[in-house]
Short mmCIF file of C-alpha atoms in Angstrom, two decimals:
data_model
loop_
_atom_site.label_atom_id
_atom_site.label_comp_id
_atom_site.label_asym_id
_atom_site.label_seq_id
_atom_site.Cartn_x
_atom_site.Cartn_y
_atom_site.Cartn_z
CA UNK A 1 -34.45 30.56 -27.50
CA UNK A 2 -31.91 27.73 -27.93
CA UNK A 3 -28.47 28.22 -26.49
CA UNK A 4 -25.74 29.02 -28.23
CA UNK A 5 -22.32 26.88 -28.14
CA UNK A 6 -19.64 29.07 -27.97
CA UNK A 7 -16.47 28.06 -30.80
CA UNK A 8 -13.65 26.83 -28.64
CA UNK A 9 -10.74 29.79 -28.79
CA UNK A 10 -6.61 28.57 -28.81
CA UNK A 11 -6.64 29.93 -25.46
CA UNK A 12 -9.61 27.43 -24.00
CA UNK A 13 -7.97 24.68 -26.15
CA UNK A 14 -4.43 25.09 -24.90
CA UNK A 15 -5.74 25.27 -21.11
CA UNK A 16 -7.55 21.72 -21.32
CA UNK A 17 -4.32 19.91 -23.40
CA UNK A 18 -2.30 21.42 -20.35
CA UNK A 19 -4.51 20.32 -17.59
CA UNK A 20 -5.10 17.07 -19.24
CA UNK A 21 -1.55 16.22 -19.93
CA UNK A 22 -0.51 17.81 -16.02
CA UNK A 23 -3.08 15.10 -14.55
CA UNK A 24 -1.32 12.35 -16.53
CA UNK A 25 1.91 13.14 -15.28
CA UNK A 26 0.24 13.23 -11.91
CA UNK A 27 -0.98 9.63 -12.15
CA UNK A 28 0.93 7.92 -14.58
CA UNK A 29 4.29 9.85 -15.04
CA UNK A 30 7.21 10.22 -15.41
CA UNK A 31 6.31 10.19 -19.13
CA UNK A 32 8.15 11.32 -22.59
CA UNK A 33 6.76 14.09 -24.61
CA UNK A 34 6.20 11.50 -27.51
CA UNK A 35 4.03 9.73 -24.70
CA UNK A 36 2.07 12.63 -23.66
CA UNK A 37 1.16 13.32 -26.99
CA UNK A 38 -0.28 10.09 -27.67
CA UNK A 39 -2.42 9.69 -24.65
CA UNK A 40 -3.54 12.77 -25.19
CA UNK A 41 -4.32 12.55 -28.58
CA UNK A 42 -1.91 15.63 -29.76
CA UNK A 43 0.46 16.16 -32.22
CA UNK A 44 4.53 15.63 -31.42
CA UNK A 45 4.70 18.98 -32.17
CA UNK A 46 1.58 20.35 -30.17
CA UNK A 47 2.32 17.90 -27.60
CA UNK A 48 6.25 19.72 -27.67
CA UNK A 49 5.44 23.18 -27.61
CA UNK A 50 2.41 21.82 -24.34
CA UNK A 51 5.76 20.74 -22.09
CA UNK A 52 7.85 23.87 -23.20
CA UNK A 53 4.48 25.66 -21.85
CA UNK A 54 4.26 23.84 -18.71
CA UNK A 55 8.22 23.90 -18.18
CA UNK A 56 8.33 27.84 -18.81
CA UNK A 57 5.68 28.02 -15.98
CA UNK A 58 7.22 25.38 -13.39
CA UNK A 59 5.04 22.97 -13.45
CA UNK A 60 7.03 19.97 -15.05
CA UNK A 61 10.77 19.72 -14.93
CA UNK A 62 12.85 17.26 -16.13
CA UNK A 63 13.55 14.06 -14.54
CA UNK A 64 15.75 11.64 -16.47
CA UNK A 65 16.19 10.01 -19.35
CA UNK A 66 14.38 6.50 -21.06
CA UNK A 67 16.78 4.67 -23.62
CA UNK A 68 15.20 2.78 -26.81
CA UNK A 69 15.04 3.06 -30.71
CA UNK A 70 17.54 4.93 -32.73
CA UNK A 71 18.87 8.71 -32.08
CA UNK A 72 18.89 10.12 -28.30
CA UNK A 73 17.06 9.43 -25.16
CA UNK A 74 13.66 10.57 -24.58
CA UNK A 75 13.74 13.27 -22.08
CA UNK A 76 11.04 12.32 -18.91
CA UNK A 77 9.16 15.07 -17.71
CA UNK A 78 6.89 15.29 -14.28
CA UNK A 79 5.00 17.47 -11.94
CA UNK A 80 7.47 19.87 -10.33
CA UNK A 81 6.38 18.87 -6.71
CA UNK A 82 7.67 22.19 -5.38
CA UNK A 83 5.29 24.17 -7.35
CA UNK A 84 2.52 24.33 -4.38
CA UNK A 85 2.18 22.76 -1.06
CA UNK A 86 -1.23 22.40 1.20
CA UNK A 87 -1.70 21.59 4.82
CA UNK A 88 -4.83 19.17 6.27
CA UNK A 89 -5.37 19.39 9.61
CA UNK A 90 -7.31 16.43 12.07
CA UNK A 91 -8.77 18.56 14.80
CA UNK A 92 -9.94 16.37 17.85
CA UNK A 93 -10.47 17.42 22.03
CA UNK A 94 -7.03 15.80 22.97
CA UNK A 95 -4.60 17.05 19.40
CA UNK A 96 -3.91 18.63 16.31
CA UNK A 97 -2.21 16.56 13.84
CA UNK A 98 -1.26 18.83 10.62
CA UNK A 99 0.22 17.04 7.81
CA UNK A 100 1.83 19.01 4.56
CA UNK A 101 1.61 17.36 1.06
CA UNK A 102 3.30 18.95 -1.94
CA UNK A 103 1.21 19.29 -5.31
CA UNK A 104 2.12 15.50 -6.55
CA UNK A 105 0.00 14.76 -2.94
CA UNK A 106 3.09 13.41 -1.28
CA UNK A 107 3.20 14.13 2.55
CA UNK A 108 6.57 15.25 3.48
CA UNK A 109 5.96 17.03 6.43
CA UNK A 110 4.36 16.65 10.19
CA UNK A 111 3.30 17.71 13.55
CA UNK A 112 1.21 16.80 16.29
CA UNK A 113 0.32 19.46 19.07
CA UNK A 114 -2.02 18.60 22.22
CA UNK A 115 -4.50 20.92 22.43
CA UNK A 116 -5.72 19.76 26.60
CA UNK A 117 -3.92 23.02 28.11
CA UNK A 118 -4.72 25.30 25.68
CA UNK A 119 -7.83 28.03 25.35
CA UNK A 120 -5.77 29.09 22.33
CA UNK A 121 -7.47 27.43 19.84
CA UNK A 122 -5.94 30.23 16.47
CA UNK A 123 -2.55 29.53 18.57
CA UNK A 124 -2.84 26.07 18.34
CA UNK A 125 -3.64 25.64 15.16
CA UNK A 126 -1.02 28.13 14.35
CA UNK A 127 1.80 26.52 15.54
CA UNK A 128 1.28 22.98 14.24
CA UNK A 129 0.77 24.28 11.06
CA UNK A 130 3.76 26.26 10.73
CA UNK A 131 5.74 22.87 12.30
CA UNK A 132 4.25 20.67 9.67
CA UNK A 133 5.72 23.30 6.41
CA UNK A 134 9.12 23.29 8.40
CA UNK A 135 8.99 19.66 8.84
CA UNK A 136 8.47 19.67 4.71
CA UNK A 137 11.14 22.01 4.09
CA UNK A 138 9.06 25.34 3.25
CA UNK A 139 7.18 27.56 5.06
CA UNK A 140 3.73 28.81 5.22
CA UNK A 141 4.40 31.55 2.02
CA UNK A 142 4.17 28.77 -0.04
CA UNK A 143 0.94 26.79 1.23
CA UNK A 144 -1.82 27.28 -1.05
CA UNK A 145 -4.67 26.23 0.89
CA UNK A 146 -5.38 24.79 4.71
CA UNK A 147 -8.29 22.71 5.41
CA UNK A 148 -8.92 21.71 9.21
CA UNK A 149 -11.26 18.68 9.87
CA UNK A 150 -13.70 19.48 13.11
CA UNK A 151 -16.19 17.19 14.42
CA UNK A 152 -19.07 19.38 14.68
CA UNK A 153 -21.79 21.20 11.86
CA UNK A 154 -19.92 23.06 9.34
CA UNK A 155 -22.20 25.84 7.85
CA UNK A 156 -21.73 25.32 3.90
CA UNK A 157 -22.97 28.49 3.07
CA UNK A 158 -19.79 30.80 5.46
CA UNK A 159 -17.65 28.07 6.22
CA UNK A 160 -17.85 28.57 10.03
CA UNK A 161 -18.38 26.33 12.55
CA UNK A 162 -21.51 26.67 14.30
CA UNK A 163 -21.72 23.91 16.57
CA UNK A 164 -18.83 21.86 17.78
CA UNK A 165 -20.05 19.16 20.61
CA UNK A 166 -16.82 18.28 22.24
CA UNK A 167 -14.26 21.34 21.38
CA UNK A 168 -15.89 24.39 23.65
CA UNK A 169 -13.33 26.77 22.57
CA UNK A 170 -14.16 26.87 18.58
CA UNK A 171 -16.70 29.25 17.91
CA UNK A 172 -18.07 31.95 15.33
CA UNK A 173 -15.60 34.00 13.87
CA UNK A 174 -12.56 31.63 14.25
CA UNK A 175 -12.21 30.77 10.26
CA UNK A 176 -11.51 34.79 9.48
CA UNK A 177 -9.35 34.84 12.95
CA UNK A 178 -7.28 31.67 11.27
CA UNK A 179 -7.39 33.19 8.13
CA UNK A 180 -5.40 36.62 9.31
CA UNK A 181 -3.30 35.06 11.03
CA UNK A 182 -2.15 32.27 8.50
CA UNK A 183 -2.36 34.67 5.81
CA UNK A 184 -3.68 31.97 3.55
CA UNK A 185 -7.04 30.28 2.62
CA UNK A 186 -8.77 28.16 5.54
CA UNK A 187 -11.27 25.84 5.30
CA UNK A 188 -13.12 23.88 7.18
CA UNK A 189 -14.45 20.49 6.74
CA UNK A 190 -16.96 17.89 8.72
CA UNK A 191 -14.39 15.43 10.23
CA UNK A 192 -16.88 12.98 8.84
CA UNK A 193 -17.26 14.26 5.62
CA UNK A 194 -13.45 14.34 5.28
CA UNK A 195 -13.54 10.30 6.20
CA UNK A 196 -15.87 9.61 3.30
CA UNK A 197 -13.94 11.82 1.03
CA UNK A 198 -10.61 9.47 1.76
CA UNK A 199 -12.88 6.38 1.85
CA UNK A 200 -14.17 7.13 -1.57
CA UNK A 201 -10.76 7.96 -2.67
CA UNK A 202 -8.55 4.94 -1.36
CA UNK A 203 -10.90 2.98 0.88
CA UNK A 204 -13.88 0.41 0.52
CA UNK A 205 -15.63 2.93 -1.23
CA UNK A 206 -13.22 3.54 -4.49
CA UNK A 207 -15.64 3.89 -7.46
CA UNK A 208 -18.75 3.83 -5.80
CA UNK A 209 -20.82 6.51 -6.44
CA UNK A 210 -23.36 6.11 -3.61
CA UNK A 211 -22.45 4.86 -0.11
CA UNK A 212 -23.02 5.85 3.36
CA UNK A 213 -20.06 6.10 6.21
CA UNK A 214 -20.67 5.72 9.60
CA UNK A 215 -18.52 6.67 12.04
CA UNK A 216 -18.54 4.97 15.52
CA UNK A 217 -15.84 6.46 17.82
CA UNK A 218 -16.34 9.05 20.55
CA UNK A 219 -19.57 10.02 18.72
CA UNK A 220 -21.68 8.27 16.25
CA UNK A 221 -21.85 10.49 12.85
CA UNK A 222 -22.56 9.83 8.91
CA UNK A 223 -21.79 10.75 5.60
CA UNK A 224 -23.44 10.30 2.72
CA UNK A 225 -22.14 10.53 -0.76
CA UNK A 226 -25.06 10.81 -3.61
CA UNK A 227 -24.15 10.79 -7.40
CA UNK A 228 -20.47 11.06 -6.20
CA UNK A 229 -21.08 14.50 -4.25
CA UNK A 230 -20.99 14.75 -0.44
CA UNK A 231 -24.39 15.51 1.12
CA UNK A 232 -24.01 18.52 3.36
CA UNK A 233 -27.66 19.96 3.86
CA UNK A 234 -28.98 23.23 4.26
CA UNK A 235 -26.94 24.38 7.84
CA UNK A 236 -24.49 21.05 7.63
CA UNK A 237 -26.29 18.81 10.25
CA UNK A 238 -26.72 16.10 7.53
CA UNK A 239 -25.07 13.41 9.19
CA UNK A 240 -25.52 14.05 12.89
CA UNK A 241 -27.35 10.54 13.63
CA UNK A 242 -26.05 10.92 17.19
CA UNK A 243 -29.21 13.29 17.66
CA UNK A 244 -31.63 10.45 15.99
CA UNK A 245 -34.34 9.60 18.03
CA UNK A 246 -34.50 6.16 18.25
CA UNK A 247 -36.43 3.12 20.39
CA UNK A 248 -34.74 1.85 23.91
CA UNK A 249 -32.83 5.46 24.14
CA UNK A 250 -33.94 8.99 25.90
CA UNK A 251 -35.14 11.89 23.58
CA UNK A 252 -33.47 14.65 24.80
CA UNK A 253 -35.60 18.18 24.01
CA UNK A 254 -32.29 20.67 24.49
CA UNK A 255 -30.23 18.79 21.73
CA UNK A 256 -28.93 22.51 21.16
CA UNK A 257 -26.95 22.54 24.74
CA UNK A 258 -23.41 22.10 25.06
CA UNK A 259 -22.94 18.53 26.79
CA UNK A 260 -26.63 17.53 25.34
CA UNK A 261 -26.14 13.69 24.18
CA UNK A 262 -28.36 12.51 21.45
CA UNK A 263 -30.41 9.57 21.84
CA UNK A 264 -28.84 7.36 19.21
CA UNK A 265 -25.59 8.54 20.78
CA UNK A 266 -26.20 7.37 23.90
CA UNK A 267 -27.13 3.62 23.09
CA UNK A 268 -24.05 3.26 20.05
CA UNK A 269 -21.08 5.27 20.88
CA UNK A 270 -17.83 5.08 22.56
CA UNK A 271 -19.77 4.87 26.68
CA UNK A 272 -22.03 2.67 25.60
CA UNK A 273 -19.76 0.60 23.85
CA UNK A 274 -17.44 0.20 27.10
CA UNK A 275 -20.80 -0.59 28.66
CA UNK A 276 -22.12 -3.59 26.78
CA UNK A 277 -18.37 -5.20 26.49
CA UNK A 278 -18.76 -4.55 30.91
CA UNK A 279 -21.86 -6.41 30.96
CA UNK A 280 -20.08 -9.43 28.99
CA UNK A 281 -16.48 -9.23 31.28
CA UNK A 282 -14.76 -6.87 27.96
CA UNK A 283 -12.89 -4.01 29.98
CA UNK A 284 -10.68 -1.76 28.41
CA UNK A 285 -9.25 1.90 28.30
CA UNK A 286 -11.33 2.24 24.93
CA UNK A 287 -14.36 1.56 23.37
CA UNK A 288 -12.00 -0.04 20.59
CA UNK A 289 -10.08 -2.15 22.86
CA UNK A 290 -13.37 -3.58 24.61
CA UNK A 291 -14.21 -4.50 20.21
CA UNK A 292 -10.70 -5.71 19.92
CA UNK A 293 -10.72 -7.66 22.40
CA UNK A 294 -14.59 -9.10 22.18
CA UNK A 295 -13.49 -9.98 18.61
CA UNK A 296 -10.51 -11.97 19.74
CA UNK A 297 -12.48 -14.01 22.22
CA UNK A 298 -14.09 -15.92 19.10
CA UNK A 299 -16.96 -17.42 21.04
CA UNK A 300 -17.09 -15.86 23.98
CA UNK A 301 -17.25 -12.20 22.71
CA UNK A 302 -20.02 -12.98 20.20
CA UNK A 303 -22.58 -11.56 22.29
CA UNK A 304 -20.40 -7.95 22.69
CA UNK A 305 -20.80 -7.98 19.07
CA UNK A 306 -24.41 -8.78 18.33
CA UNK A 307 -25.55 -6.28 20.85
CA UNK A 308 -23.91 -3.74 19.18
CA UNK A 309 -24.66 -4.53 16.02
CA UNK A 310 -28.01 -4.85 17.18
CA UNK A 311 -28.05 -0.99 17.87
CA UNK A 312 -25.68 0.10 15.40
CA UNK A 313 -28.55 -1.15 12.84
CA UNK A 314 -31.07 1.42 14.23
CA UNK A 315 -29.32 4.05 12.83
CA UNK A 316 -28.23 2.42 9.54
CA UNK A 317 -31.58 1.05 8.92
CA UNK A 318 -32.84 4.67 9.50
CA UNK A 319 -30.05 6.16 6.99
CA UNK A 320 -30.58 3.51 4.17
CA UNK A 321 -34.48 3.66 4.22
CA UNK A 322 -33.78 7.39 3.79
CA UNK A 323 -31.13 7.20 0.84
CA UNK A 324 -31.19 3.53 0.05
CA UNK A 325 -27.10 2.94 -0.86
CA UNK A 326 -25.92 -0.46 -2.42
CA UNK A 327 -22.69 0.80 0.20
CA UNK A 328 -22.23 0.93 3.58
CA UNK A 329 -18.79 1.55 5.32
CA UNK A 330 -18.33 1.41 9.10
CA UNK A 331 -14.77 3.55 10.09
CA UNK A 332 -13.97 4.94 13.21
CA UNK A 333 -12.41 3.41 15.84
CA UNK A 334 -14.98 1.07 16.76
CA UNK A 335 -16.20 0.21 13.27
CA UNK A 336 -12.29 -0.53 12.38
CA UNK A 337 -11.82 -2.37 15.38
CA UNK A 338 -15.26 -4.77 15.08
CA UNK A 339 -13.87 -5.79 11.49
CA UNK A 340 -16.09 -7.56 9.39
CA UNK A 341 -17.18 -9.77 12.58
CA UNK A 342 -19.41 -6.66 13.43
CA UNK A 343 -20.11 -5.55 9.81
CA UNK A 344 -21.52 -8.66 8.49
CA UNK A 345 -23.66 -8.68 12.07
CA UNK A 346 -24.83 -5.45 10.89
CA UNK A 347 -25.61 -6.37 7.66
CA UNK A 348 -27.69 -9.04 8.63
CA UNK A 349 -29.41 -6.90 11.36
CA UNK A 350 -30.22 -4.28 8.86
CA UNK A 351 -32.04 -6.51 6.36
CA UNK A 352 -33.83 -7.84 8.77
CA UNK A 353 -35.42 -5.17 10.08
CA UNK A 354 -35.96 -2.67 6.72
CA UNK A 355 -36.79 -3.44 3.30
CA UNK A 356 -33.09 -2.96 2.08
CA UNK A 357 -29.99 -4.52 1.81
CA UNK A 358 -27.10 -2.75 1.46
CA UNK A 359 -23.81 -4.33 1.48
CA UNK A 360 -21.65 -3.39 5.05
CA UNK A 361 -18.44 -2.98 4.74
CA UNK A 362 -15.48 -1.95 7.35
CA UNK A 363 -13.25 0.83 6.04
CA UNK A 364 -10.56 0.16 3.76
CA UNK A 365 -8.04 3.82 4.90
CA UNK A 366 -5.69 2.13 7.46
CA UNK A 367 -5.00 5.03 9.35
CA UNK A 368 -5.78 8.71 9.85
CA UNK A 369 -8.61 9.07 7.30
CA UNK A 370 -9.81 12.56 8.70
CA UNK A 371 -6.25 14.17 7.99
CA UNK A 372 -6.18 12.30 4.34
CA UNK A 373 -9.71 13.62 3.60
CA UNK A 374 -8.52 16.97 4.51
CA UNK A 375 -5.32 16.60 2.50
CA UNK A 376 -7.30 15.24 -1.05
CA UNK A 377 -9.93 18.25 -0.38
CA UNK A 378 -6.82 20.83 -0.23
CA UNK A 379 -5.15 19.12 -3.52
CA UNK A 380 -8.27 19.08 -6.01
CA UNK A 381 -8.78 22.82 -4.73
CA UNK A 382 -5.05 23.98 -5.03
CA UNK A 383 -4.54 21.69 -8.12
CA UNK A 384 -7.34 24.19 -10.34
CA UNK A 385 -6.19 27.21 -8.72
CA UNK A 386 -2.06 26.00 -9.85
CA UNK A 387 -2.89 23.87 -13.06
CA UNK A 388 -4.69 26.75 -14.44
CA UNK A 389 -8.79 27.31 -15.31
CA UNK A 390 -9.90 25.35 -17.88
CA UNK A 391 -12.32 28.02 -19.26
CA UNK A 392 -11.88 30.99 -21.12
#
């Protein structure tokens, strides 16, 4: 039997013209009510009685006045920024960095929390949490929504972490034991994942609907993005390339253990790194200052770069043969620091070796992508829940 369209009822009708006209003001406002009304294709007088609606509820407020034509100044309305807040959290072995955003997605408030002498990890998190809403001026009653970037598998079916490589003390259980004790919805995300979401957002990858993110840093990792939707898999290991067998490495066959290094790991991240810019007279306290550095030498550090472009186009070439993107973004500290001297080696490698192409690109987010991706994940959750459902 054919489906049936349901009639659209005032309520349904009212709740898209309000969520239509609140993501205007949210990225192009201040605006009049004449100039809602006319980008949203309303009446002056619907368009009125939508900002008495949305002022009633808090959501807009007035914010000054624009002059021109004949009779009184236009009153500009926008997003009452006060109306929710959310917290995103960058989780590494060393620190917690917790940022707070209000609901227009500006960050007003910070803190950053080592986490080396603590086996408190619900403490932890506690405290820079409740240091980032007092940095903003509010306090955790009115954060809508928390969502901590981890390295490790995220399980998208509970939301727990089930593996975590390099932070021993996260385990089972701690997303309800951060959930009592915030008293507010926790999420976790794939640090990873969370990069790719910023990327996508205000990076390289900014209208592209397919790309591919790798991560080079203390780990090696990926994210894909397919029809504009992140890629999780069925348990959340999608992504783990550090664990990809590959040519010139050791196979480990306990990839399961705590301390376990994955092949690909072993031959492109941060140690080996360190290693290759050694063999070539690149020293440095990071893997990113050996690529700094190599890529500053001109000449000289060329070879620091082809090697590891050389191995970093293992694991691409594996990746795009699998999912074939027209996008491919290196981040991380590494990829940031090799620039598009390494990227273009990469490219280059890549079509060499497979029968694509893709275009390799290093990240565009200048700084702390993990804690934006985490921010813009709270937001477009918080921003439904706030702004209203838009069905009936």
């Amino acid at each position: 039997m054919a489906a049936t369209r349901l009639p659209g009822t005032p309520r349904l009708l009212r709740a898209l013209n309000d969520r239509a006209a609140l993501d205007l003001l949210l990225s192009r406002g201040p605006l009049t009510r004449a100039q809602l009304g006319e980008m949203t294709g309303l009446s002056k007088v619907t368009a009125s009685q939508l900002v008495e609606r949305l002022e009633e509820r808090g959501l807009v407020r007035r914010v000054g006045e624009q002059a021109g034509g004949r009779g009184p100044n236009a009153q500009l309305y926008a997003v009452t920024p006060s109306s929710a807040h959310v917290i995103g959290v960058d989780v590494g072995p060393d620190s917690v960095i917790a940022a707070c955003a209000d609901i227009t997605g500006a960050v007003i408030g910070r803190s950053e929390l080592s986490t080396k002498d603590t086996d408190d990890p619900v403490g932890v998190v506690h405290q820079a949490v409740v240091q980032a809403a007092s940095d903003a001026g509010t306090d955790i009653t009115s954060v809508r929504r928390v969502v901590l970037g981890t390295p490790g598998l995220v399980d998208p079916q509970s939301g727990e972490i089930s593996f975590a490589w390099d932070l021993p003390r996260w385990h089972r259980g701690l997303l309800a034991d951060l959930r009592r004790d915030l008293s507010t919805p926790v999420v976790f995300g794939n640090d990873v994942n969370l990069a790719a979401v910023a990327e996508s957002i205000s990076g390289a990858a900014t209208g592209v609907s397919d790309f591919a993110l790798v991560w080079i840093g203390r780990g090696v990792g990926l994210a894909s993005v397919i029809a504009g939707r992140l890629h999780q898999g069925a348990t959340g290991a999608a992504g783990e390339i550090g664990y990809l067998p590959v040519g010139g490495a050791e196979v480990p066959h306990n990839a399961s253990k705590r301390g376990v290094k994955g092949a690909f790991q072993t031959l492109a991240a941060a140690e080996a790194v360190k290693a290759i810019g050694k063999q070539h007279g690149f020293k440095g306290a990071e893997a990113a200052d050996v690529v700094s550095a190599a890529v500053a030498a001109g000449e000289a550090g060329e070879p620091v770069l082809d090697e590891l472009a050389r191995r970093l186009a293992l694991g691409v070439a594996a990746t795009c043969l699998v999912l074939d993107p027209p996008l491919v973004v290196l981040a991380g500290e590494v990829g940031r620091a090799g620039g598009p001297a390494l990227a273009d080696r990469v490219e280059r490698e890549v079509a060499a070796i497979t029968l694509v192409s893709p275009k390799v690109v290093v990240t565009g987010v200048a700084a702390e992508p993990v804690l934006h991706g985490a921010l813009h994940t709270a937001l477009d959750a918080v921003r439904d829940e706030v702004f209203g459902s838009t069905t009936d």
